[in-house]
XYZ file of C-alpha atoms in Angstrom:
750
model
C 0.000 0.000 0.000
C 1.309 3.380 -0.907
C 1.930 5.579 2.094
C 0.579 9.020 1.412
C 2.705 11.803 2.772
C 0.941 13.027 5.899
C 0.483 16.624 6.826
C 3.060 17.535 9.409
C 1.060 19.800 11.629
C -1.267 18.222 14.149
C -4.983 18.574 14.341
C -4.651 20.942 17.215
C -2.396 23.288 15.291
C -4.810 23.477 12.427
C -7.674 24.047 14.828
C -5.794 26.875 16.430
C -5.467 28.501 13.037
C -9.238 28.837 12.883
C -10.793 32.022 14.266
C -12.109 31.617 17.804
C -15.809 30.966 17.994
C -17.140 33.435 20.522
C -20.512 34.971 21.058
C -23.992 33.568 20.667
C -24.456 35.187 17.272
C -21.499 33.299 15.827
C -22.804 30.014 17.224
C -26.259 30.625 15.789
C -25.000 31.298 12.271
C -22.704 28.250 12.064
C -22.893 26.279 8.835
C -22.075 22.578 8.611
C -18.381 23.274 8.007
C -18.037 25.496 11.098
C -19.920 22.959 13.198
C -17.501 20.310 11.986
C -14.471 22.347 13.057
C -15.908 22.927 16.519
C -16.729 19.250 17.147
C -13.203 18.253 16.102
C -11.760 20.727 18.613
C -13.981 19.371 21.394
C -12.710 15.828 20.768
C -9.036 16.639 20.344
C -6.648 15.672 23.172
C -9.512 14.809 25.526
C -7.155 13.304 28.114
C -5.532 16.682 28.727
C -6.906 20.027 29.876
C -8.826 22.210 27.439
C -6.332 24.046 25.260
C -8.712 26.130 23.126
C -9.626 29.491 24.622
C -13.052 29.673 22.963
C -14.119 26.323 24.427
C -12.793 27.268 27.844
C -14.537 30.663 27.856
C -17.874 29.227 26.721
C -17.708 26.443 29.307
C -16.778 28.684 32.215
C -19.392 31.330 31.413
C -22.278 28.891 30.974
C -24.414 28.098 34.011
C -26.772 25.174 33.463
C -29.012 26.019 36.421
C -29.601 29.515 35.010
C -30.580 28.212 31.551
C -33.092 25.470 32.280
C -35.542 27.024 29.823
C -33.045 26.332 27.013
C -33.861 22.606 27.150
C -37.038 21.040 25.802
C -37.443 18.845 28.891
C -36.652 20.668 32.121
C -37.057 17.481 34.127
C -33.950 16.183 32.365
C -31.997 19.191 33.663
C -33.224 18.598 37.214
C -32.132 14.957 37.110
C -28.718 15.988 35.777
C -28.215 18.645 38.454
C -29.214 16.197 41.191
C -26.560 13.791 39.922
C -24.062 16.640 39.661
C -24.647 17.614 43.282
C -24.032 14.024 44.391
C -20.956 13.638 42.181
C -20.054 12.144 38.794
C -17.225 9.790 37.942
C -14.065 11.907 38.417
C -11.871 12.928 35.519
C -9.018 10.539 34.880
C -10.969 7.414 35.824
C -11.970 4.663 33.391
C -15.568 4.750 32.199
C -17.642 1.690 31.341
C -21.341 1.323 30.582
C -21.486 -1.880 32.585
C -21.341 -0.161 35.969
C -24.933 0.783 36.719
C -24.160 4.151 38.288
C -21.858 5.178 35.462
C -24.497 4.130 32.923
C -27.111 6.344 34.580
C -24.708 9.280 34.754
C -23.703 9.136 31.091
C -27.334 8.760 29.994
C -28.219 11.958 31.875
C -25.327 13.675 30.050
C -26.698 12.481 26.720
C -30.172 13.740 27.640
C -28.744 17.202 28.350
C -27.090 17.319 24.942
C -30.001 15.759 23.084
C -32.715 17.962 24.587
C -30.860 21.254 24.042
C -33.322 23.444 22.141
C -30.814 24.638 19.556
C -27.251 24.120 18.415
C -26.057 27.086 20.488
C -27.262 25.492 23.729
C -25.901 22.139 22.578
C -22.408 23.588 22.069
C -22.460 25.493 25.358
C -23.481 22.345 27.224
C -20.744 20.342 25.486
C -18.099 22.956 26.366
C -19.204 22.884 30.018
C -19.006 19.082 30.085
C -15.578 19.111 28.434
C -14.304 21.225 31.341
C -15.833 19.462 34.301
C -16.877 15.871 33.557
C -15.067 12.591 32.991
C -13.312 12.358 29.622
C -14.656 8.948 28.656
C -18.204 9.904 29.593
C -17.931 13.174 27.682
C -16.696 11.491 24.491
C -19.407 8.840 24.661
C -22.291 11.247 25.389
C -21.165 13.723 22.720
C -20.664 10.977 20.126
C -24.154 9.546 20.657
C -25.720 13.018 20.684
C -24.039 14.064 17.427
C -25.285 10.903 15.734
C -28.885 11.497 16.861
C -29.440 15.265 16.766
C -31.025 16.591 13.589
C -28.864 19.737 13.562
C -25.703 17.580 13.643
C -26.461 15.651 10.456
C -23.395 15.529 8.236
C -20.853 16.073 11.028
C -17.953 13.624 10.828
C -16.610 12.343 14.133
C -12.915 11.486 14.550
C -12.363 7.709 14.597
C -12.463 6.321 18.154
C -8.921 4.979 17.742
C -7.620 8.530 17.290
C -9.644 9.950 20.182
C -8.544 7.269 22.650
C -5.732 5.121 21.187
C -5.334 3.086 24.394
C -8.208 0.816 23.325
C -6.576 0.070 19.970
C -2.784 0.093 20.456
C -0.634 -2.342 22.407
C 0.937 -1.154 25.641
C 4.515 -1.663 24.429
C 3.941 0.673 21.480
C 2.568 3.451 23.689
C 5.491 2.946 26.056
C 7.926 3.459 23.177
C 6.105 6.647 22.192
C 6.511 7.986 25.723
C 10.179 7.004 25.683
C 10.654 8.970 22.475
C 8.832 11.934 23.985
C 10.943 11.894 27.148
C 14.171 11.663 25.170
C 12.920 14.168 22.586
C 13.454 11.631 19.838
C 17.113 11.017 20.652
C 17.545 7.246 20.269
C 20.496 5.432 18.711
C 19.902 3.882 15.314
C 20.418 0.307 16.461
C 17.790 0.648 19.193
C 15.359 2.225 16.760
C 15.919 -0.629 14.329
C 15.374 -3.135 17.104
C 12.147 -1.467 18.255
C 10.909 -0.829 14.734
C 10.981 2.976 15.025
C 11.408 5.207 12.005
C 11.455 8.967 11.594
C 10.169 10.302 8.291
C 11.415 13.360 6.492
C 8.235 15.065 7.768
C 9.385 14.520 11.384
C 6.724 11.894 12.034
C 7.702 8.972 14.280
C 6.381 5.606 13.098
C 6.424 2.747 15.614
C 5.804 -0.862 14.585
C 3.240 -2.959 16.418
C 5.094 -6.165 15.671
C 2.571 -8.952 15.113
C 5.385 -11.511 15.220
C 5.997 -10.760 18.904
C 3.849 -13.551 20.305
C 4.975 -13.510 23.911
C 1.402 -13.013 25.203
C -0.164 -15.684 23.008
C -1.909 -18.260 25.178
C -3.522 -20.651 22.674
C -4.349 -21.263 19.023
C -7.141 -18.648 19.123
C -4.430 -15.991 19.042
C -3.884 -16.806 15.380
C -7.002 -14.727 14.719
C -5.738 -11.540 16.365
C -5.242 -9.912 12.969
C -9.031 -10.098 12.602
C -10.382 -9.674 16.134
C -8.028 -6.756 16.887
C -8.546 -4.999 13.553
C -9.201 -1.335 14.370
C -11.752 -0.869 11.586
C -13.747 -3.937 12.629
C -13.874 -2.724 16.229
C -14.806 0.766 15.026
C -17.674 -0.712 13.005
C -19.014 -2.484 16.110
C -18.599 0.627 18.276
C -20.412 2.903 15.825
C -23.259 0.425 15.497
C -23.731 0.594 19.245
C -23.582 4.413 19.103
C -26.407 4.460 16.546
C -28.473 1.825 18.365
C -27.548 1.934 22.086
C -29.169 -0.831 24.119
C -30.302 1.715 26.740
C -31.948 4.119 24.306
C -35.725 4.185 24.068
C -37.336 3.953 20.684
C -38.667 7.518 20.776
C -35.116 8.865 20.542
C -34.558 7.226 17.176
C -36.361 9.836 15.116
C -34.717 9.038 11.794
C -37.422 7.367 9.726
C -34.774 5.269 7.951
C -33.575 3.671 11.212
C -36.408 1.160 11.381
C -36.565 -2.473 12.531
C -34.012 -1.605 15.156
C -33.919 -4.850 17.116
C -34.045 -7.110 14.089
C -31.053 -5.220 12.710
C -29.252 -5.524 16.056
C -29.598 -9.309 16.139
C -28.675 -9.578 12.464
C -25.470 -7.570 12.935
C -24.423 -9.843 15.797
C -25.218 -12.941 13.758
C -23.229 -11.621 10.790
C -20.204 -10.788 12.952
C -20.397 -14.323 14.323
C -20.581 -15.817 10.815
C -17.697 -13.658 9.588
C -15.591 -14.785 12.546
C -16.347 -18.428 11.715
C -15.051 -17.967 8.162
C -11.811 -16.639 9.616
C -11.565 -19.686 11.884
C -11.878 -21.986 8.867
C -9.116 -20.054 7.117
C -6.807 -20.882 10.027
C -7.786 -24.523 10.427
C -9.841 -23.963 13.574
C -13.129 -25.698 14.255
C -16.566 -24.575 15.310
C -17.074 -21.827 17.867
C -17.244 -23.582 21.206
C -20.445 -23.609 23.206
C -20.138 -21.761 26.490
C -21.121 -23.449 29.731
C -21.334 -21.535 32.990
C -20.142 -24.537 34.979
C -17.070 -25.480 32.987
C -13.797 -23.547 32.798
C -13.185 -21.321 29.785
C -10.611 -23.323 27.857
C -9.221 -20.428 25.829
C -7.724 -17.454 27.625
C -6.864 -14.016 26.304
C -4.072 -11.569 27.156
C -4.986 -8.094 25.811
C -1.541 -6.497 26.320
C -3.265 -3.146 26.787
C -2.566 -0.371 29.280
C -5.157 2.289 30.079
C -4.321 5.962 30.463
C -4.468 5.824 34.283
C -1.772 3.142 34.370
C -4.094 0.190 35.033
C -3.651 -2.832 32.801
C -6.625 -4.553 31.215
C -7.060 -7.887 32.999
C -5.714 -11.154 31.635
C -7.870 -14.275 31.481
C -5.656 -17.339 31.470
C -6.533 -20.697 29.944
C -8.997 -22.923 31.782
C -10.281 -20.150 34.018
C -13.289 -21.058 36.165
C -16.283 -18.859 35.339
C -18.514 -19.104 38.363
C -16.770 -18.242 41.597
C -18.314 -17.683 44.997
C -19.121 -14.057 44.158
C -20.722 -14.958 40.825
C -23.326 -17.471 41.972
C -26.089 -14.899 42.366
C -25.688 -13.203 39.005
C -25.273 -16.583 37.289
C -28.553 -17.787 38.778
C -30.244 -14.571 37.611
C -28.808 -15.044 34.126
C -29.984 -18.654 33.928
C -33.472 -17.601 35.007
C -33.615 -14.906 32.317
C -32.430 -17.285 29.608
C -34.949 -19.911 30.721
C -37.828 -17.398 30.720
C -36.971 -16.166 27.213
C -36.535 -19.725 25.915
C -39.876 -20.767 27.361
C -41.493 -17.672 25.861
C -40.211 -18.626 22.398
C -41.507 -22.177 22.780
C -44.898 -21.064 24.137
C -45.198 -18.289 21.558
C -45.836 -15.456 23.986
C -44.618 -13.754 27.155
C -46.401 -11.710 29.789
C -44.743 -8.712 31.429
C -46.688 -6.762 34.046
C -49.921 -8.108 32.665
C -49.105 -7.201 29.071
C -49.045 -10.142 26.622
C -46.430 -10.011 23.881
C -46.653 -12.557 21.066
C -43.650 -14.396 19.637
C -45.272 -16.284 16.779
C -45.133 -14.024 13.705
C -42.047 -13.012 11.657
C -42.404 -9.362 12.741
C -42.311 -10.460 16.400
C -38.545 -10.675 16.011
C -38.572 -7.050 17.231
C -40.040 -8.212 20.554
C -37.414 -10.939 20.853
C -34.640 -8.432 20.162
C -35.909 -6.172 22.921
C -36.045 -9.088 25.339
C -32.440 -10.078 24.621
C -30.645 -6.785 24.033
C -32.840 -3.955 25.253
C -35.985 -3.026 27.124
C -39.697 -3.576 26.700
C -41.978 -0.551 26.765
C -45.521 -1.134 28.062
C -46.938 1.747 26.084
C -45.681 4.664 24.086
C -45.417 6.672 27.281
C -41.832 6.898 28.450
C -42.773 7.013 32.119
C -44.337 3.552 31.878
C -41.240 1.861 30.481
C -40.531 -1.620 31.832
C -36.924 -2.757 32.152
C -37.878 -6.427 31.579
C -34.882 -8.788 31.220
C -32.539 -5.932 31.458
C -29.621 -5.976 29.089
C -29.014 -9.713 28.971
C -25.697 -9.137 27.232
C -24.444 -7.063 30.170
C -25.372 -9.848 32.545
C -23.478 -12.378 30.481
C -20.413 -10.149 30.310
C -20.666 -9.626 34.060
C -20.357 -13.366 34.618
C -17.321 -13.677 32.345
C -15.630 -10.398 33.278
C -15.208 -8.754 36.648
C -18.866 -8.989 37.681
C -19.491 -5.276 37.417
C -23.205 -6.043 37.758
C -23.064 -6.720 41.508
C -19.760 -5.004 42.230
C -20.274 -2.270 44.784
C -17.031 -0.499 43.907
C -17.416 2.707 41.934
C -13.939 2.417 40.470
C -13.426 -0.839 38.589
C -10.946 -2.302 36.149
C -13.072 -3.159 33.115
C -12.209 -6.161 31.009
C -12.100 -5.971 27.216
C -15.693 -7.233 27.208
C -16.846 -4.134 29.084
C -16.073 -1.694 26.257
C -17.574 -1.687 22.783
C -14.252 -0.530 21.334
C -12.486 -3.680 22.589
C -15.132 -6.418 23.028
C -14.439 -8.124 19.687
C -10.836 -8.788 20.721
C -11.718 -11.527 23.204
C -12.448 -14.999 21.743
C -15.047 -15.599 24.452
C -17.132 -12.727 23.046
C -18.070 -14.937 20.109
C -19.028 -17.782 22.427
C -21.307 -15.354 24.275
C -22.887 -14.176 21.040
C -23.380 -17.741 19.861
C -25.338 -18.415 23.026
C -27.593 -15.412 22.350
C -27.896 -16.116 18.618
C -29.190 -19.575 19.505
C -32.271 -17.840 20.914
C -32.838 -16.191 17.523
C -32.314 -19.529 15.740
C -34.860 -21.165 18.047
C -37.383 -18.420 17.271
C -36.843 -18.794 13.531
C -37.188 -22.582 13.697
C -40.710 -22.162 15.007
C -41.600 -20.236 11.860
C -42.575 -22.242 8.771
C -40.009 -22.793 6.022
C -40.300 -20.573 2.973
C -42.581 -22.041 0.313
C -41.700 -22.310 -3.357
C -44.042 -19.409 -4.091
C -42.287 -17.177 -1.528
C -38.873 -17.932 -3.041
C -39.804 -17.976 -6.734
C -39.646 -14.827 -8.886
C -41.841 -15.508 -11.951
C -40.175 -14.629 -15.234
C -36.723 -14.013 -13.720
C -33.730 -16.340 -13.960
C -30.142 -16.044 -12.739
C -28.478 -17.281 -15.903
C -24.812 -16.971 -15.042
C -22.488 -15.724 -12.297
C -18.797 -14.988 -12.872
C -16.407 -14.061 -10.069
C -12.847 -12.820 -10.452
C -10.020 -14.672 -8.743
C -10.239 -14.013 -4.998
C -6.855 -13.269 -3.432
C -6.100 -11.911 0.050
C -2.862 -10.619 1.549
C -1.528 -8.616 4.471
C -0.397 -5.025 4.126
C 0.608 -2.139 6.400
C -1.549 0.631 7.806
C -0.560 3.796 9.655
C -2.729 4.929 12.563
C -2.358 8.303 14.285
C -1.768 7.672 18.008
C -0.539 11.157 18.957
C -3.390 11.636 21.435
C -2.062 8.727 23.524
C 0.891 10.891 24.634
C 0.103 13.716 27.056
C 0.960 17.263 25.971
C 3.368 19.321 28.094
C 2.687 22.936 29.092
C 4.412 24.418 26.070
C 2.454 22.194 23.693
C -0.820 23.124 25.404
C -0.060 26.799 24.895
C 0.696 26.194 21.224
C -2.307 23.774 20.955
C -0.139 21.338 19.052
C 2.174 18.454 19.864
C 5.833 18.891 18.960
C 6.039 15.204 18.102
C 3.607 13.244 15.923
C 3.343 9.487 16.486
C 1.971 6.890 14.080
C 1.707 3.171 14.776
C 2.234 0.750 11.894
C -0.096 -2.240 11.934
C -0.432 -5.324 9.772
C -3.910 -5.935 8.483
C -5.853 -8.237 6.202
C -6.720 -6.950 2.735
C -7.771 -8.383 -0.612
C -7.249 -7.635 -4.250
C -10.196 -5.828 -5.870
C -12.606 -8.180 -7.578
C -15.839 -8.066 -9.550
C -18.963 -10.194 -9.490
C -20.767 -10.288 -12.853
C -24.404 -11.377 -12.899
C -26.396 -12.270 -16.002
C -30.098 -12.098 -15.159
C -32.869 -12.887 -17.642
C -36.252 -11.226 -17.216
C -39.447 -11.355 -19.274
C -40.592 -7.949 -17.953
C -39.395 -4.641 -16.572
C -39.543 -4.932 -12.803
C -37.872 -3.678 -9.604
C -35.956 -6.312 -7.699
C -33.593 -6.904 -4.797
C -30.314 -8.769 -5.400
C -28.597 -10.461 -2.479
C -25.125 -12.025 -2.485
C -23.956 -14.336 0.302
C -20.592 -15.994 0.933
C -20.447 -19.154 3.015
C -18.251 -22.180 3.704
C -18.514 -25.349 1.640
C -16.598 -27.632 4.000
C -15.817 -27.670 7.702
C -12.285 -27.517 9.105
C -11.880 -31.286 8.510
C -12.828 -31.009 4.846
C -16.317 -32.476 5.244
C -19.283 -31.037 3.359
C -21.638 -29.120 5.654
C -25.377 -29.644 5.511
C -27.019 -26.438 4.285
C -29.515 -26.340 7.142
C -26.628 -26.350 9.587
C -24.486 -24.125 7.390
C -27.059 -21.417 6.583
C -26.202 -19.393 9.709
C -22.559 -19.235 8.539
C -23.317 -17.288 5.357
C -22.140 -13.673 5.323
C -24.088 -11.124 3.334
C -21.572 -9.642 0.899
C -23.926 -7.327 -0.928
C -27.585 -6.412 -1.233
C -28.954 -3.785 -3.559
C -32.081 -2.762 -5.414
C -32.086 -2.883 -9.190
C -34.519 -2.253 -12.047
C -34.518 -5.207 -14.425
C -35.260 -4.595 -18.097
C -36.882 -7.085 -20.438
C -34.292 -9.520 -21.775
C -30.751 -10.053 -20.551
C -29.448 -7.816 -17.739
C -25.719 -7.813 -16.997
C -24.860 -6.419 -13.584
C -21.240 -5.842 -12.559
C -20.584 -5.284 -8.857
C -17.119 -4.071 -7.851
C -15.949 -5.146 -4.418
C -15.291 -1.570 -3.318
C -18.826 -0.472 -4.236
C -20.781 -3.186 -2.438
C -23.430 -2.228 0.081
C -22.441 -0.207 3.154
C -18.674 -0.617 2.946
C -16.163 1.947 4.126
C -12.653 2.375 2.752
C -9.703 3.495 4.859
C -10.802 6.373 7.072
C -8.962 9.590 6.457
C -6.777 10.778 9.339
C -8.385 13.635 11.240
C -5.372 15.872 10.623
C -5.780 15.285 6.879
C -9.532 15.783 7.091
C -8.966 19.162 8.690
C -6.537 20.138 5.971
C -8.953 19.015 3.242
C -11.871 20.883 4.814
C -9.869 24.084 4.650
C -9.741 23.781 0.865
C -13.350 22.885 0.031
C -16.465 24.990 -0.213
C -19.193 22.333 -0.251
C -18.971 19.867 2.634
C -21.486 17.586 0.925
C -19.079 16.796 -1.920
C -16.558 15.575 0.636
C -19.169 13.343 2.289
C -20.055 11.659 -0.991
C -16.560 11.221 -2.435
C -14.231 10.585 0.512
C -16.364 9.982 3.596
C -19.036 7.643 2.308
C -20.395 5.289 5.004
C -17.855 6.838 7.370
C -19.780 5.922 10.529
C -21.892 3.003 9.351
C -19.695 1.056 6.944
C -18.137 -2.372 7.361
C -14.441 -2.295 6.361
C -14.133 -3.203 2.699
C -10.777 -4.862 3.444
C -12.538 -7.556 5.497
C -15.099 -8.450 2.872
C -13.267 -11.762 2.313
C -11.821 -14.151 4.906
C -8.086 -14.793 4.744
C -8.409 -18.074 2.881
C -5.414 -20.359 2.475
C -2.283 -20.446 0.367
C -3.586 -23.513 -1.450
C -7.114 -22.139 -1.577
C -10.151 -22.295 0.701
C -13.323 -23.695 -0.839
C -16.343 -21.438 -0.382
C -19.790 -20.971 -1.900
C -21.272 -17.804 -3.377
C -25.055 -17.648 -3.316
C -27.091 -15.201 -5.403
C -30.842 -14.666 -5.169
C -33.031 -12.135 -6.982
C -36.429 -11.380 -5.464
C -39.175 -8.869 -6.236
C -38.927 -5.551 -4.413
C -41.497 -5.259 -1.647
C -40.954 -1.673 -0.573
C -42.052 -0.661 2.901
C -44.837 1.880 3.149
C -44.385 5.675 3.116
C -40.833 5.670 1.796
C -39.532 8.034 -0.859
C -37.813 5.921 -3.512
C -35.379 8.775 -4.218
C -33.401 7.894 -1.083
C -31.890 5.048 -3.080
C -29.886 7.653 -4.994
C -26.434 7.288 -3.479
C -25.307 10.659 -4.872
C -27.777 12.679 -2.806
C -26.333 15.647 -0.968
C -28.926 16.238 1.732
C -26.772 14.528 4.400
C -29.767 12.745 5.891
C -29.457 9.247 4.446
C -28.119 6.407 6.591
C -27.104 3.912 3.929
C -26.708 1.140 6.507
C -30.482 0.868 6.643
C -31.426 1.075 2.978
C -31.550 -2.729 2.914
C -34.383 -2.447 5.442
C -36.552 -0.781 2.817
C -37.441 -4.249 1.530
C -40.059 -5.997 3.652
C -38.318 -9.373 3.559
C -36.539 -10.425 6.782
C -32.844 -9.709 7.150
C -30.795 -12.720 6.081
C -33.547 -13.974 3.752
C -33.702 -16.801 2.699
C -31.154 -18.285 5.129
C -32.952 -16.983 8.207
C -35.353 -19.957 8.395
C -35.102 -23.726 8.265
C -34.807 -24.879 4.634
C -37.210 -27.337 3.024
C -35.062 -28.723 0.194
C -38.095 -29.903 -1.772
C -39.234 -26.299 -2.172
C -36.032 -24.272 -1.915
C -34.300 -24.313 -5.291
C -35.735 -21.907 -7.883
C -34.553 -20.338 -11.150
C -33.995 -16.931 -9.547
C -31.179 -18.209 -7.332
C -27.786 -19.785 -7.953
C -24.962 -21.388 -5.963
C -21.399 -21.015 -7.224
C -18.196 -22.644 -5.977
C -15.387 -20.142 -5.371
C -11.891 -20.489 -3.940
C -10.147 -17.868 -1.799
C -6.369 -17.839 -2.052
C -4.004 -16.180 0.388
C -0.828 -14.635 -0.977
C 1.972 -14.577 1.616
C 4.193 -11.502 1.533
C 7.514 -10.848 3.253
C 7.227 -8.306 6.073
C 10.176 -6.406 7.530
C 8.611 -6.806 11.011
C 9.365 -10.515 10.665
C 12.945 -9.924 9.533
C 13.521 -7.513 12.448
C 12.239 -10.112 14.876
C 14.393 -12.848 13.395
C 17.493 -10.668 13.196
C 17.452 -9.275 16.731
C 15.365 -11.465 18.987
C 15.772 -14.954 17.559
C 19.342 -14.696 16.332
C 20.921 -16.055 19.509
C 18.050 -18.437 20.246
C 18.045 -20.383 16.996
C 19.426 -23.616 18.411
C 20.089 -25.139 15.017
C 22.771 -22.551 14.421
C 24.588 -22.975 17.733
C 24.109 -26.653 18.669
C 27.258 -28.767 18.076
C 26.607 -31.777 15.860
C 28.022 -34.993 17.337
C 26.854 -37.479 14.728
C 29.848 -38.380 12.541
C 27.590 -38.692 9.539
C 27.125 -34.906 9.528
C 30.585 -33.883 10.672
C 32.365 -31.601 8.257
C 29.514 -31.500 5.781
C 28.646 -28.095 4.383
C 25.462 -28.109 2.371
C 26.650 -25.028 0.527
C 29.849 -26.690 -0.695
C 29.887 -27.883 -4.278
C 30.387 -31.677 -4.373
C 32.075 -33.514 -7.230
C 29.727 -36.405 -7.923
C 32.374 -38.324 -9.873
C 34.671 -38.790 -6.902
C 34.568 -42.234 -5.328
C 32.989 -42.023 -1.915
C 35.829 -44.110 -0.374
C 38.462 -41.739 -1.764
C 36.804 -38.813 0.103
């Protein structure tokens, strides 16, 4: 991958070059570009004190108690002030949603930002919070508010790995950055070569996160770290939670395109689980293990991560016992909740506070999703909300992690499972999700299989499917981790860091490919095309039954298309498939680019498409194998059944109104997510002319990496026993394999 020359000045320096935003009139007249600049300043260097005078002045001069009429719900302000008088989580401490008190505090912060009557009040409230409240809580509340406020549409948030690099970068890399900072970059060349540190001609320090340093690997699951620790995959999961928080009531989600919330939530989890399984097959690993509360967790995980307050993220060693003496109560509660939900699925209904909720129809999947991941509301009135089986996922994580559910300590050490930025790193996360996805599978098994008429598209035939050669490889990626290193007083005055730090990571990628579809139609009609990728064989090379295998298919692409009479040839490029995001632009480069453009909407369409919602296009394919991994591509074309009251023009991906969430455009079709693999398959009725299976092979191309050569040259040089062990067998004595041997010489004469 070509490394683009990065702009030398930091984000803070560029921000400082902007005129200070002071005065209510200036705040009122902000356009989208000015709003963008201000949000970037609020989220820059959050671990340090405020270094922008305009933010500091606004925050200090704003009194919440004197401006209660500036919020649409004054009761929200009263609740916030009551919490403020008691005390919030102090600055400098680690924030996690899984501590009940911290969850309530951060939700009140979000309410303050969300219910601000106008953008001026919103900004003033944010500036006040930036000064006085916990950094992690502030970032979380502001991020969720920006994604849900109508007057913040089109604002691009910095990637979470740039805001708080500690959740995405190994501890040894951050330690090296601090060492460079303390020594002002003065390290001898040999030490820099050993550590994998380079200084560019732009005075940027690049530090390798050497994936070949396996000292914390505990088991064969660590082979998948390139996938589970991928920063873009974890960002995708984090942003999905930001858009659909488990604690958020449905009346907050005002965007009419963000429908079928709980069905989408369960589908995203199921797809992450399926994608993880494909990566396991690529590495010769078997099925995802079933999790039992009363057996030790066989596979441990060592995060090798250090938080900004000096506390290390906990290690879980192999064969760790789950249920200890302190966990018996929460485990019993969890078992009761799972049993109640399972019985409800089998019975076909559940009663909560006298309200009967059915679980028999396909659309009842929304009720099931609320039972598992969220809350049940008795009526549309917020005050009558019922917490039901409250956040089952939190309970499960509490059993596996540090039991933050019943922990009475305000200050805890969260595990990787307790943060959405890090949860995907732990192999046990996928075992937890498999346990929850089994509830969805049970619900779907009680629904009837799709009939031939439901699957068949009269007059339409998938005639041919051609796929380019599928090849994956590993390449390098530079991530800006400057915000992990605290600014000194001089840097705070200048609002810029004197030293810029990038971390170089290895990541999975694939060569661009195309899928060409030839579809025959006897009429002009709107349709939906879905492409799925799934395994053909298990890790032992055995064919997998489709009814067992259907949950392992990953949705590569889904799009709406207008078929013409006759032959239709559709070419789908891998980079243009549904809801994918390319490499996110560094915030410092985004700031520079924004200074040169006049229309922010052009930037959103060309460079920032699916910035918050997209799945990384690099991870579209699993790694595969050097000799090839057999997979199946499945294509199905179905008639478009558009949901009611939707403007068809939103399908135009070149729109510039900033209001379209392209993650949810697939929800515009009434068919269930994952169709037709979401239900048990009746093979006598399944196969129709408008679908096609195709065998494909994914090859992995190994490339030489200098991280490996560094490791071999410095660390393993004196530990390679073959090179230093004396050979005592006379047969080998004096033999040099590099010496040319005359084959004509008699062996006895030698």
